[in-house]
XYZ file of C-alpha atoms in Angstrom:
706
model
C 76.445 132.982 115.215
C 79.459 132.499 113.275
C 80.918 136.022 114.275
C 80.251 135.138 117.885
C 81.738 132.460 118.256
C 85.172 134.297 117.068
C 84.779 136.402 118.851
C 84.747 134.623 122.600
C 87.348 132.636 120.753
C 89.794 135.386 120.508
C 89.435 136.075 124.317
C 89.878 132.937 125.497
C 93.442 133.011 124.027
C 94.324 136.782 125.098
C 93.310 135.556 128.261
C 95.437 132.400 127.917
C 98.264 134.773 126.693
C 97.926 136.586 129.427
C 97.889 133.458 131.376
C 100.825 132.440 130.576
C 102.361 135.498 130.988
C 102.081 135.199 134.770
C 103.135 132.262 134.923
C 106.489 132.988 133.390
C 106.973 135.295 135.542
C 105.909 133.794 138.716
C 109.392 131.365 137.711
C 111.220 134.480 137.051
C 110.484 135.237 140.749
C 110.920 131.479 142.097
C 114.418 131.037 140.595
C 115.859 134.173 141.709
C 114.400 132.588 145.154
C 115.923 129.606 144.811
C 118.995 130.868 143.652
C 119.161 133.764 146.810
C 118.572 130.718 148.882
C 121.201 128.225 147.636
C 123.809 131.535 147.753
C 123.463 131.844 151.314
C 123.237 128.354 152.211
C 127.385 128.319 151.338
C 128.722 127.045 154.946
C 132.325 128.243 156.185
C 135.160 126.027 153.915
C 136.332 123.097 155.489
C 139.712 124.270 155.163
C 138.867 127.191 157.639
C 137.691 128.510 160.412
C 134.566 130.729 161.268
C 133.701 133.399 163.611
C 130.268 134.539 162.516
C 131.190 136.564 160.206
C 135.294 136.388 160.868
C 136.641 134.102 158.059
C 140.331 132.422 159.450
C 142.321 130.885 156.728
C 145.749 132.344 157.659
C 148.322 129.550 157.708
C 146.413 127.318 155.888
C 149.426 126.622 153.072
C 146.234 127.436 150.352
C 147.074 129.348 146.825
C 144.021 130.184 146.101
C 140.849 131.517 147.876
C 138.130 128.980 148.450
C 134.578 130.134 147.874
C 133.459 132.377 150.756
C 129.701 133.037 152.712
C 128.402 136.127 151.775
C 128.434 137.435 155.337
C 131.872 137.317 155.242
C 133.340 140.704 156.629
C 136.895 140.355 157.729
C 138.661 137.589 155.620
C 142.414 136.196 157.539
C 144.388 134.518 154.639
C 147.624 135.988 155.921
C 150.734 133.586 155.515
C 149.476 131.524 152.891
C 150.903 130.926 149.285
C 148.356 133.063 147.162
C 149.285 134.433 144.043
C 147.339 137.297 142.064
C 145.616 133.760 140.063
C 144.142 132.603 143.201
C 141.519 135.660 143.920
C 138.621 134.789 141.956
C 136.972 137.391 140.502
C 133.738 136.558 142.714
C 135.388 138.630 146.028
C 134.234 141.488 144.244
C 130.528 140.615 145.215
C 130.988 140.241 148.603
C 129.738 143.862 149.412
C 130.399 143.132 152.601
C 133.624 142.913 153.086
C 135.413 145.522 155.088
C 138.689 144.015 155.831
C 140.982 141.560 154.469
C 144.288 140.266 155.591
C 146.208 139.351 152.479
C 150.250 140.226 153.749
C 153.224 137.066 154.054
C 151.604 135.595 150.017
C 153.219 135.404 146.878
C 151.651 138.475 145.137
C 153.569 140.160 142.240
C 150.449 142.841 140.896
C 148.355 144.492 143.197
C 144.941 142.614 143.185
C 141.884 143.886 141.052
C 138.742 142.374 142.195
C 139.074 143.443 145.717
C 135.116 144.863 146.862
C 133.970 148.121 146.383
C 133.242 147.835 150.467
C 137.162 147.609 151.722
C 138.315 149.281 154.331
C 140.775 148.573 155.151
C 143.700 146.463 153.468
C 146.671 144.968 154.182
C 149.267 143.684 151.606
C 152.663 143.397 153.514
C 155.544 141.075 152.701
C 154.620 140.467 149.261
C 156.523 141.178 145.917
C 154.192 143.456 144.722
C 156.646 146.866 141.752
C 153.493 148.776 140.971
C 150.124 150.914 142.400
C 148.222 151.577 139.630
C 145.358 153.655 139.704
C 142.512 151.744 138.335
C 143.158 149.017 140.852
C 142.989 151.731 143.643
C 139.882 153.217 142.336
C 138.352 150.375 142.714
C 138.625 150.796 146.599
C 136.648 154.285 146.811
C 136.049 154.010 150.778
C 139.822 152.456 151.351
C 140.761 154.391 154.699
C 144.049 152.227 155.671
C 146.630 150.457 153.090
C 149.351 148.347 154.064
C 152.475 148.434 151.694
C 155.710 147.259 154.011
C 158.598 145.183 153.091
C 157.138 144.984 148.988
C 159.079 146.358 145.551
C 157.364 149.428 145.281
C 159.893 152.260 144.258
C 159.104 155.870 143.573
C 158.198 155.556 139.588
C 156.064 152.704 139.541
C 153.989 154.444 141.283
C 151.503 155.280 139.022
C 150.823 159.387 138.472
C 147.494 160.483 140.749
C 147.126 157.059 141.663
C 145.496 157.904 145.183
C 143.489 160.508 143.986
C 139.902 158.095 143.681
C 140.592 157.709 147.371
C 139.231 160.792 149.676
C 139.031 158.747 152.651
C 142.975 156.757 153.401
C 144.168 157.974 156.354
C 147.086 155.405 156.975
C 149.897 154.679 153.844
C 152.773 152.534 155.475
C 155.396 152.109 152.570
C 157.868 150.901 154.653
C 160.775 149.049 153.602
C 160.340 149.508 149.933
C 162.742 151.057 147.227
C 161.358 154.680 147.633
C 163.766 157.116 145.989
C 161.837 160.552 147.124
C 158.466 161.408 148.988
C 155.526 159.714 146.309
C 153.342 162.252 144.475
C 149.813 163.300 144.864
C 149.105 162.271 148.217
C 145.507 162.240 149.390
C 145.050 165.551 151.346
C 142.920 163.165 153.805
C 146.491 161.701 154.267
C 146.925 161.360 158.937
C 149.525 159.262 159.221
C 152.675 158.360 156.559
C 155.820 155.642 157.152
C 158.232 155.889 154.502
C 160.902 154.903 156.602
C 163.919 152.236 155.346
C 164.078 153.372 151.774
C 166.264 154.996 150.012
C 164.885 158.787 150.127
C 167.801 161.486 150.397
C 166.208 164.298 149.236
C 162.972 165.865 150.314
C 161.565 168.905 148.165
C 159.503 172.169 149.750
C 156.445 170.578 148.052
C 156.973 166.997 149.073
C 154.523 167.311 151.700
C 152.091 170.441 149.923
C 148.641 169.521 150.703
C 148.764 167.501 153.384
C 147.532 169.569 156.077
C 145.781 166.481 158.509
C 149.179 164.390 158.338
C 149.968 164.210 162.078
C 152.482 161.291 161.834
C 155.098 161.268 159.588
C 157.796 158.278 159.733
C 161.260 158.736 157.822
C 163.273 156.521 159.603
C 166.769 154.852 158.416
C 166.808 156.923 154.582
C 169.621 159.281 153.581
C 168.299 162.375 154.056
C 171.251 165.047 154.973
C 170.362 169.021 155.869
C 171.845 169.829 152.891
C 169.483 167.568 150.996
C 166.116 168.792 152.484
C 164.424 172.147 151.868
C 163.956 174.857 154.627
C 160.476 174.951 155.226
C 159.747 171.472 153.647
C 158.547 170.909 157.224
C 156.812 174.200 158.320
C 153.765 172.578 155.928
C 152.927 170.227 158.460
C 151.166 172.592 160.830
C 149.273 169.910 162.332
C 152.129 166.960 162.770
C 152.242 166.205 166.289
C 154.798 163.517 165.972
C 157.881 163.211 163.926
C 160.736 160.872 163.303
C 163.826 161.493 161.554
C 165.999 158.125 163.722
C 169.247 156.868 161.363
C 169.981 159.539 158.949
C 172.709 161.620 158.629
C 171.503 164.986 160.053
C 173.742 167.123 161.722
C 171.444 169.048 162.774
C 167.563 169.218 163.635
C 165.851 170.218 160.005
C 164.693 173.606 159.896
C 161.625 174.901 160.334
C 159.949 172.499 162.726
C 156.356 172.336 163.228
C 155.766 173.839 167.080
C 152.450 173.722 167.317
C 151.227 170.728 168.106
C 154.192 168.389 168.010
C 154.690 166.162 170.711
C 157.133 163.616 170.013
C 160.803 163.825 167.941
C 162.634 161.529 167.621
C 166.269 162.559 166.487
C 168.361 159.720 167.533
C 170.833 157.585 166.410
C 172.251 160.827 163.879
C 175.246 162.472 163.362
C 174.479 165.513 165.680
C 177.071 167.115 166.794
C 175.015 170.573 167.875
C 171.758 171.802 168.413
C 171.264 175.363 167.597
C 169.668 177.543 169.792
C 166.097 178.340 168.591
C 165.538 174.529 167.437
C 162.755 174.316 169.442
C 161.312 177.323 170.226
C 157.385 176.988 169.969
C 156.803 173.016 170.650
C 155.135 174.037 174.204
C 153.469 170.396 173.533
C 156.680 168.601 173.021
C 156.582 165.582 175.368
C 158.909 163.493 174.251
C 162.717 164.399 172.884
C 165.044 161.730 172.055
C 168.953 163.158 170.943
C 170.433 159.335 172.008
C 173.163 157.977 169.718
C 174.597 161.118 168.211
C 177.939 163.513 169.311
C 176.687 165.751 171.283
C 178.665 167.684 173.984
C 176.914 170.476 175.189
C 173.146 172.116 174.519
C 173.192 176.305 174.253
C 171.851 178.052 176.983
C 167.835 178.731 176.841
C 167.201 175.564 174.360
C 164.405 173.960 176.435
C 162.669 177.633 177.335
C 159.092 176.777 175.436
C 159.280 173.606 176.847
C 156.978 173.398 179.482
C 154.934 169.702 178.511
C 158.319 167.570 178.474
C 157.822 164.479 180.292
C 160.873 162.628 178.752
C 164.532 163.546 177.745
C 166.613 160.799 176.048
C 169.578 161.784 175.235
C 172.041 158.614 176.046
C 175.197 157.558 174.046
C 176.365 161.096 173.744
C 179.439 162.443 174.852
C 178.607 165.142 177.572
C 181.137 167.699 178.571
C 179.286 168.599 182.203
C 181.442 172.171 182.634
C 179.666 175.389 183.337
C 178.812 175.313 179.586
C 175.620 172.881 182.031
C 174.672 174.765 184.034
C 171.911 176.477 182.966
C 170.621 172.217 181.665
C 171.442 171.040 186.070
C 169.419 174.229 186.873
C 166.927 173.704 185.346
C 166.356 170.099 185.635
C 166.263 170.210 189.015
C 163.788 173.237 188.142
C 161.245 170.372 186.985
C 162.050 168.306 189.378
C 159.791 164.462 189.085
C 157.724 166.054 186.399
C 160.403 165.020 183.604
C 161.954 161.871 183.027
C 165.958 161.963 182.039
C 167.742 159.268 180.438
C 171.094 159.156 179.659
C 172.465 162.218 180.731
C 175.985 160.981 182.259
C 179.577 162.684 181.918
C 181.715 161.719 179.710
C 184.203 164.322 180.504
C 186.166 166.063 182.442
C 187.664 163.147 184.028
C 187.349 164.409 187.761
C 183.329 164.117 187.060
C 183.200 161.287 184.172
C 180.572 158.600 184.476
C 178.556 160.989 186.793
C 175.046 162.208 186.257
C 175.116 166.119 185.397
C 172.278 166.182 188.191
C 174.119 165.046 191.185
C 177.276 167.349 189.966
C 176.138 169.814 193.306
C 179.351 170.765 194.969
C 181.162 170.800 191.256
C 178.401 173.154 189.496
C 178.100 175.327 192.641
C 182.078 176.390 191.709
C 180.548 177.649 188.789
C 180.917 181.649 188.691
C 177.316 183.050 188.257
C 177.593 186.084 187.196
C 176.560 188.906 190.338
C 177.380 192.454 190.257
C 180.238 192.503 188.102
C 180.984 195.229 185.802
C 183.662 195.585 182.978
C 185.600 198.583 182.923
C 183.300 200.892 184.986
C 179.962 199.577 182.750
C 177.158 198.534 183.559
C 176.627 194.992 185.517
C 177.085 191.927 183.361
C 175.074 188.921 184.130
C 174.668 185.388 182.693
C 177.094 182.562 182.511
C 178.805 181.715 179.444
C 178.221 178.711 177.419
C 182.055 177.417 177.505
C 184.137 175.969 180.101
C 186.841 174.445 181.987
C 187.865 172.480 184.702
C 189.479 173.975 187.462
C 192.351 170.955 189.146
C 193.264 171.111 192.774
C 189.380 170.879 194.408
C 187.541 169.346 191.177
C 185.441 172.219 190.720
C 184.542 173.639 187.071
C 185.554 177.427 186.659
C 184.972 179.488 183.668
C 187.642 179.497 180.922
C 187.770 181.071 176.949
C 189.501 183.503 175.532
C 186.748 183.641 172.660
C 183.641 185.200 174.496
C 181.582 188.519 174.158
C 181.464 190.299 177.162
C 177.672 189.808 177.016
C 178.589 185.929 177.511
C 180.278 186.968 180.444
C 179.403 187.395 183.671
C 182.823 186.546 185.614
C 184.875 186.046 182.783
C 185.052 188.260 179.424
C 186.925 189.271 176.740
C 188.470 192.316 175.935
C 190.352 192.545 172.149
C 191.318 196.366 172.010
C 194.647 198.687 172.164
C 195.268 199.379 175.775
C 197.677 201.812 176.440
C 197.150 202.308 179.630
C 198.168 198.721 180.497
C 202.363 198.043 180.848
C 202.065 195.289 177.599
C 205.437 193.989 176.924
C 206.791 195.335 174.218
C 207.885 192.146 171.834
C 211.199 194.343 170.618
C 212.728 194.488 174.280
C 214.484 192.532 175.657
C 211.816 191.483 178.590
C 211.396 187.591 179.630
C 209.410 185.521 181.396
C 209.675 182.014 182.502
C 207.345 178.910 183.037
C 207.154 180.270 186.678
C 206.938 183.417 188.524
C 207.435 184.153 192.630
C 205.757 187.525 194.143
C 205.733 188.845 197.672
C 203.656 185.839 198.901
C 203.033 183.997 196.132
C 204.588 181.678 193.849
C 202.691 180.799 189.824
C 203.786 177.402 188.303
C 202.811 176.925 184.767
C 202.804 174.078 182.387
C 201.282 173.585 178.862
C 199.742 170.199 178.724
C 198.411 170.343 174.779
C 198.156 172.452 171.721
C 195.248 173.791 173.345
C 195.760 173.467 177.485
C 197.678 174.539 180.038
C 197.563 174.271 183.758
C 198.615 176.837 186.150
C 199.180 175.756 190.202
C 199.833 178.035 192.636
C 201.467 178.205 196.317
C 201.023 181.054 198.811
C 202.212 182.007 202.378
C 199.136 183.910 203.712
C 195.482 182.240 203.213
C 193.617 184.820 200.491
C 189.817 184.997 199.578
C 189.929 185.304 196.079
C 192.575 185.201 193.349
C 192.053 187.143 190.026
C 193.438 185.309 187.273
C 194.232 186.794 183.954
C 196.216 185.532 180.673
C 196.806 187.460 177.913
C 197.243 185.854 174.383
C 199.863 188.205 172.166
C 199.094 189.455 169.537
C 200.968 190.340 165.813
C 201.630 193.705 167.868
C 202.935 194.650 170.735
C 199.640 196.271 172.162
C 196.625 193.993 170.840
C 196.099 191.019 171.980
C 193.247 189.243 173.934
C 193.189 189.270 177.625
C 190.827 186.833 179.734
C 190.261 187.050 183.572
C 187.954 185.376 186.269
C 187.975 184.617 189.761
C 189.221 182.106 191.789
C 188.601 180.832 195.150
C 190.367 181.258 197.713
C 191.010 177.857 198.725
C 191.756 176.401 194.940
C 196.210 175.621 194.134
C 195.269 174.728 190.619
C 193.117 175.739 187.109
C 193.340 174.395 183.775
C 193.206 176.591 181.123
C 191.923 174.934 178.221
C 190.134 176.361 174.447
C 193.129 178.097 173.713
C 194.720 179.128 170.611
C 197.473 176.278 169.138
C 200.862 177.684 168.753
C 200.412 180.703 170.940
C 202.277 182.970 173.769
C 200.351 183.200 176.610
C 201.437 185.765 180.036
C 199.688 183.966 182.868
C 199.357 186.600 185.868
C 197.803 186.062 188.825
C 197.073 188.704 192.154
C 195.763 187.397 195.625
C 192.801 189.763 196.421
C 191.480 191.019 199.781
C 187.856 189.999 200.954
C 186.112 193.390 200.132
C 187.837 193.179 196.368
C 186.749 189.516 196.171
C 184.332 189.609 194.168
C 183.595 193.425 193.447
C 184.895 194.532 190.137
C 186.601 193.057 186.923
C 188.280 194.419 183.943
C 190.627 194.982 181.426
C 192.538 196.946 184.207
C 192.725 193.830 186.628
C 196.032 192.796 184.082
C 199.574 194.057 184.917
C 201.410 191.857 182.472
C 204.501 191.444 183.161
C 205.871 194.828 185.152
C 202.657 196.521 186.245
C 200.337 197.126 189.102
C 196.988 196.429 189.954
C 195.838 198.971 191.833
C 193.060 197.317 193.897
C 195.681 194.971 195.487
C 198.175 195.407 197.940
C 200.960 193.093 195.978
C 201.679 193.401 192.318
C 200.748 190.529 189.710
C 203.297 187.874 189.396
C 203.690 186.606 186.082
C 204.781 183.319 183.863
C 204.862 182.972 180.501
C 204.025 179.052 178.416
C 203.241 178.812 174.786
C 201.356 176.189 173.158
C 202.482 173.643 170.997
C 201.144 173.672 167.172
C 198.703 170.191 166.693
C 201.000 169.335 163.605
C 204.411 169.139 165.903
C 204.975 166.885 168.407
C 203.825 168.312 171.833
C 206.581 169.346 173.705
C 204.305 170.831 176.308
C 204.557 166.981 177.807
C 208.459 165.908 177.252
C 209.027 165.823 180.682
C 205.953 163.609 181.066
C 207.283 160.926 179.088
C 210.619 160.985 180.032
C 209.337 160.403 183.782
C 207.196 157.663 182.211
C 209.732 156.428 180.658
C 212.225 156.353 183.817
C 209.336 154.717 185.416
C 209.826 151.875 182.782
C 213.140 151.590 182.909
C 213.705 148.889 186.307
C 211.504 146.983 184.069
C 212.889 146.821 181.399
C 216.101 145.957 182.842
C 214.205 143.328 184.583
C 212.916 141.752 181.544
C 216.917 142.169 179.566
C 218.489 140.987 182.557
C 216.159 137.362 182.287
C 216.865 137.530 178.340
C 220.424 137.957 178.491
C 220.348 135.140 181.044
C 218.268 132.258 179.272
C 220.724 133.047 176.244
C 223.577 132.724 178.255
C 221.794 129.209 179.426
C 220.858 128.291 175.221
C 224.631 129.053 174.647
C 226.001 127.140 177.640
C 223.636 123.976 176.622
C 224.741 124.206 173.270
C 228.432 124.400 173.941
C 228.114 121.298 176.414
C 225.897 118.962 174.099
C 228.699 119.843 171.172
C 231.737 118.849 173.335
C 229.649 115.407 174.478
C 229.049 114.891 171.503
C 233.117 115.205 169.929
C 234.098 113.462 173.172
C 231.820 110.300 171.672
C 232.718 110.811 168.284
C 236.952 111.125 168.880
C 236.543 107.637 171.036
C 234.128 106.342 168.669
C 237.682 106.501 166.319
C 239.184 105.543 168.303
C 238.478 102.247 169.031
C 238.245 101.783 165.136
C 241.235 102.353 164.564
C 242.205 99.936 167.489
C 240.471 97.452 166.375
C 242.799 95.644 163.201
C 240.123 93.690 162.014
C 237.311 96.674 161.669
C 239.712 97.182 158.434
C 239.006 94.389 156.493
C 235.419 94.235 157.082
C 232.972 94.071 154.259
C 229.531 95.882 153.356
C 226.562 94.280 152.334
C 223.458 95.800 151.103
C 223.133 96.840 154.787
C 225.159 99.947 153.444
C 222.730 100.901 151.410
C 220.161 101.195 153.871
C 221.674 103.025 156.037
C 222.496 100.094 158.758
C 225.879 98.179 159.222
C 226.832 95.029 159.592
C 229.434 94.550 161.249
C 230.282 90.635 161.269
C 233.299 90.613 163.034
C 234.564 89.140 166.479
C 232.234 90.540 169.715
C 234.665 91.518 171.710
C 233.530 91.757 175.913
C 235.551 93.020 178.515
C 233.568 90.882 181.989
C 232.754 86.985 181.517
C 230.640 86.452 178.539
C 230.843 85.153 175.047
C 232.473 85.473 171.754
C 230.589 84.686 167.966
C 233.095 83.981 165.686
C 231.794 83.160 162.381
C 232.820 79.995 160.435
C 233.930 81.226 157.403
C 235.196 84.859 158.100
C 237.794 84.470 155.501
C 235.674 83.577 152.682
C 234.779 85.802 150.052
C 231.572 87.618 149.992
C 228.580 84.911 149.475
C 224.740 86.086 148.860
C 223.297 85.860 152.442
C 222.221 82.135 153.147
C 218.821 80.884 155.142
C 220.543 79.320 157.770
C 224.216 80.831 159.428
C 226.374 78.361 161.555
C 227.664 80.467 165.045
C 230.736 78.605 166.866
C 229.756 80.551 170.980
C 233.565 80.377 172.677
C 233.522 80.887 176.533
C 235.768 84.079 177.566
C 237.115 84.631 180.200
C 239.035 87.903 182.400
C 243.143 87.559 182.588
C 241.997 86.991 186.220
C 240.925 84.146 185.550
C 237.452 84.890 187.398
C 233.993 83.553 185.442
C 230.085 83.192 185.745
C 230.443 80.055 187.420
C 232.700 78.094 189.842
C 233.097 75.135 190.921
C 232.686 73.189 194.343
C 236.330 73.219 194.989
C 239.647 74.640 193.808
C 241.449 73.940 190.558
C 244.439 71.508 191.161
C 246.411 73.263 188.825
C 246.389 76.736 188.303
C 248.907 76.071 185.599
C 245.948 74.979 183.136
C 244.068 78.304 183.683
C 240.748 78.456 184.513
C 239.324 76.562 181.563
C 239.767 72.871 182.783
C 237.805 73.848 186.053
C 234.778 74.422 183.867
C 235.363 71.832 181.815
C 235.098 69.434 185.789
C 232.192 71.676 186.059
C 230.601 69.845 183.629
C 230.317 73.114 181.224
C 231.708 72.069 177.900
C 234.313 74.279 176.281
C 232.527 74.668 172.676
C 228.828 75.269 172.147
C 227.356 74.906 168.561
C 224.582 77.515 167.910
C 222.590 77.518 164.816
C 220.432 80.916 164.127
């Protein structure tokens, strides 16, 4: 029995231990459930507003983040005073959070305890200086990172900082302190903004591996053509938008990605030219902005591949609307309403200033478009030139250049060779030409206007269908020079030659052409400089000579205009000078009269002083020191009045009494008239007039105390 009792007791003890273990497990489960329920019971913070899983704690003046419900997915915490210490470590346990807005706070370092589930993070407008790899590695699912308006520099970005963010598609680093393109950018990047930094150089490897990049913004940096590698942008094969606004580019960068580019922004640079072929292959380009540069012309064929271009923005450029833009005029009219053009307004020449290029219909018709024109019996030359000059009289635009080769000539071409068959005047002979020439039916006059332009005017006795205008720049030898020739319409009477060589001599010849030869041929034999004759014309050419001025010297060709201007200003100068002289004389006369009047008054005063004997013995008192003279002598009145006489005039000068006694005597003029008259005439005139006044009750002497 003893053994059986012990075995039974052992079994009961084992059963009891098993029950206790089960009870402990149950209590643990209950405690965990209670803890979960307590966490899920957290309601929206009192200082915030909640809309399901959207928590709005922005603009509350918070310095720390309050406890948040576990269901929160989007946190609006911007525009507060939260610093790094105000970010709770428990924030990384909120695995439902996808987006956090923490911009415009007081963060100095990149936040560390952020949820690993985060997809989008806004940290702009803080003072973050560094980008550590460890902090970014905590967010492997991050897709969008906004770090605008911070203090991030190139050296403060840790090497391979984004290597643990394989899903990062958007990175904004605008308005920071970057001096170069950050290295180690993830290959998944699709949009990169680096505007308003200090980036001045872009090496070849800057965008290596970013084949997915579609939008690149580099506005407001220090980029110049010399500091951009030639094949920098060619690696971005999928780029659709490139913005290089507000830099120092003088031409578009080389080898731009053309396959998928849709928007190209080059405004507010220093572009002076766009090389031919810069936009080749950009068949998807829809928007091109060249505003705010120094462009005057565009080369022909620049837009030949821009079939999808819908917006062309070119305002703020000094466009010169000559025949150099005839091709663009035709291209715009061919596109019609399929393209929107802004700012293509002419700034020169003066005849078309402030006019839109599309409206220059009559002017563009004057441009000589080549058609069946041959040079020296060779094949026809087609095309039009890229540079031009403006003809005067008719307001048309005509071809003119002395530096173009025959393939670009059309009706205008240049020859540079020895021509023994032409009658070129020998510089060693006594052969002189003036600024005007007169022929059989044509009078020619030339006048230099500037160091690179000459104005040609002419008059004819009989109408002509056209004129052949030729000009020869005399070279260093007598038989070598540069001939340029063009055809001018018969209704023109003025032509402006531009783009000439400064400080050079030119022989300019013109010959009227008959209707059959107006557009038939043009060649080097068309110019008979000086004494030669045109084989195809019935009349010898009329020639004149002109010299362009030296830019370093005053422009002698404009002396006559200056003299005319000076002559026209003579009447106005005479009027102003006459008025000035009259005013000066009046002022001098006024001063003279004033001086004479003043001198007369002084002389009268001196005479009166000398005639008053009593004034010689006048005494001075303290009033003299202060600039005031106190005269106590007798007061003489020339009409009827009174006389004031001091009672002690002969006494020495005494201290001024507090009261002075004066005797007032009545003074009468010598003719006996006075201020008072009695009712009856005086019985005895021998007594004078005093008696009458006494009888009238007026005393002789009155005492007056002052």
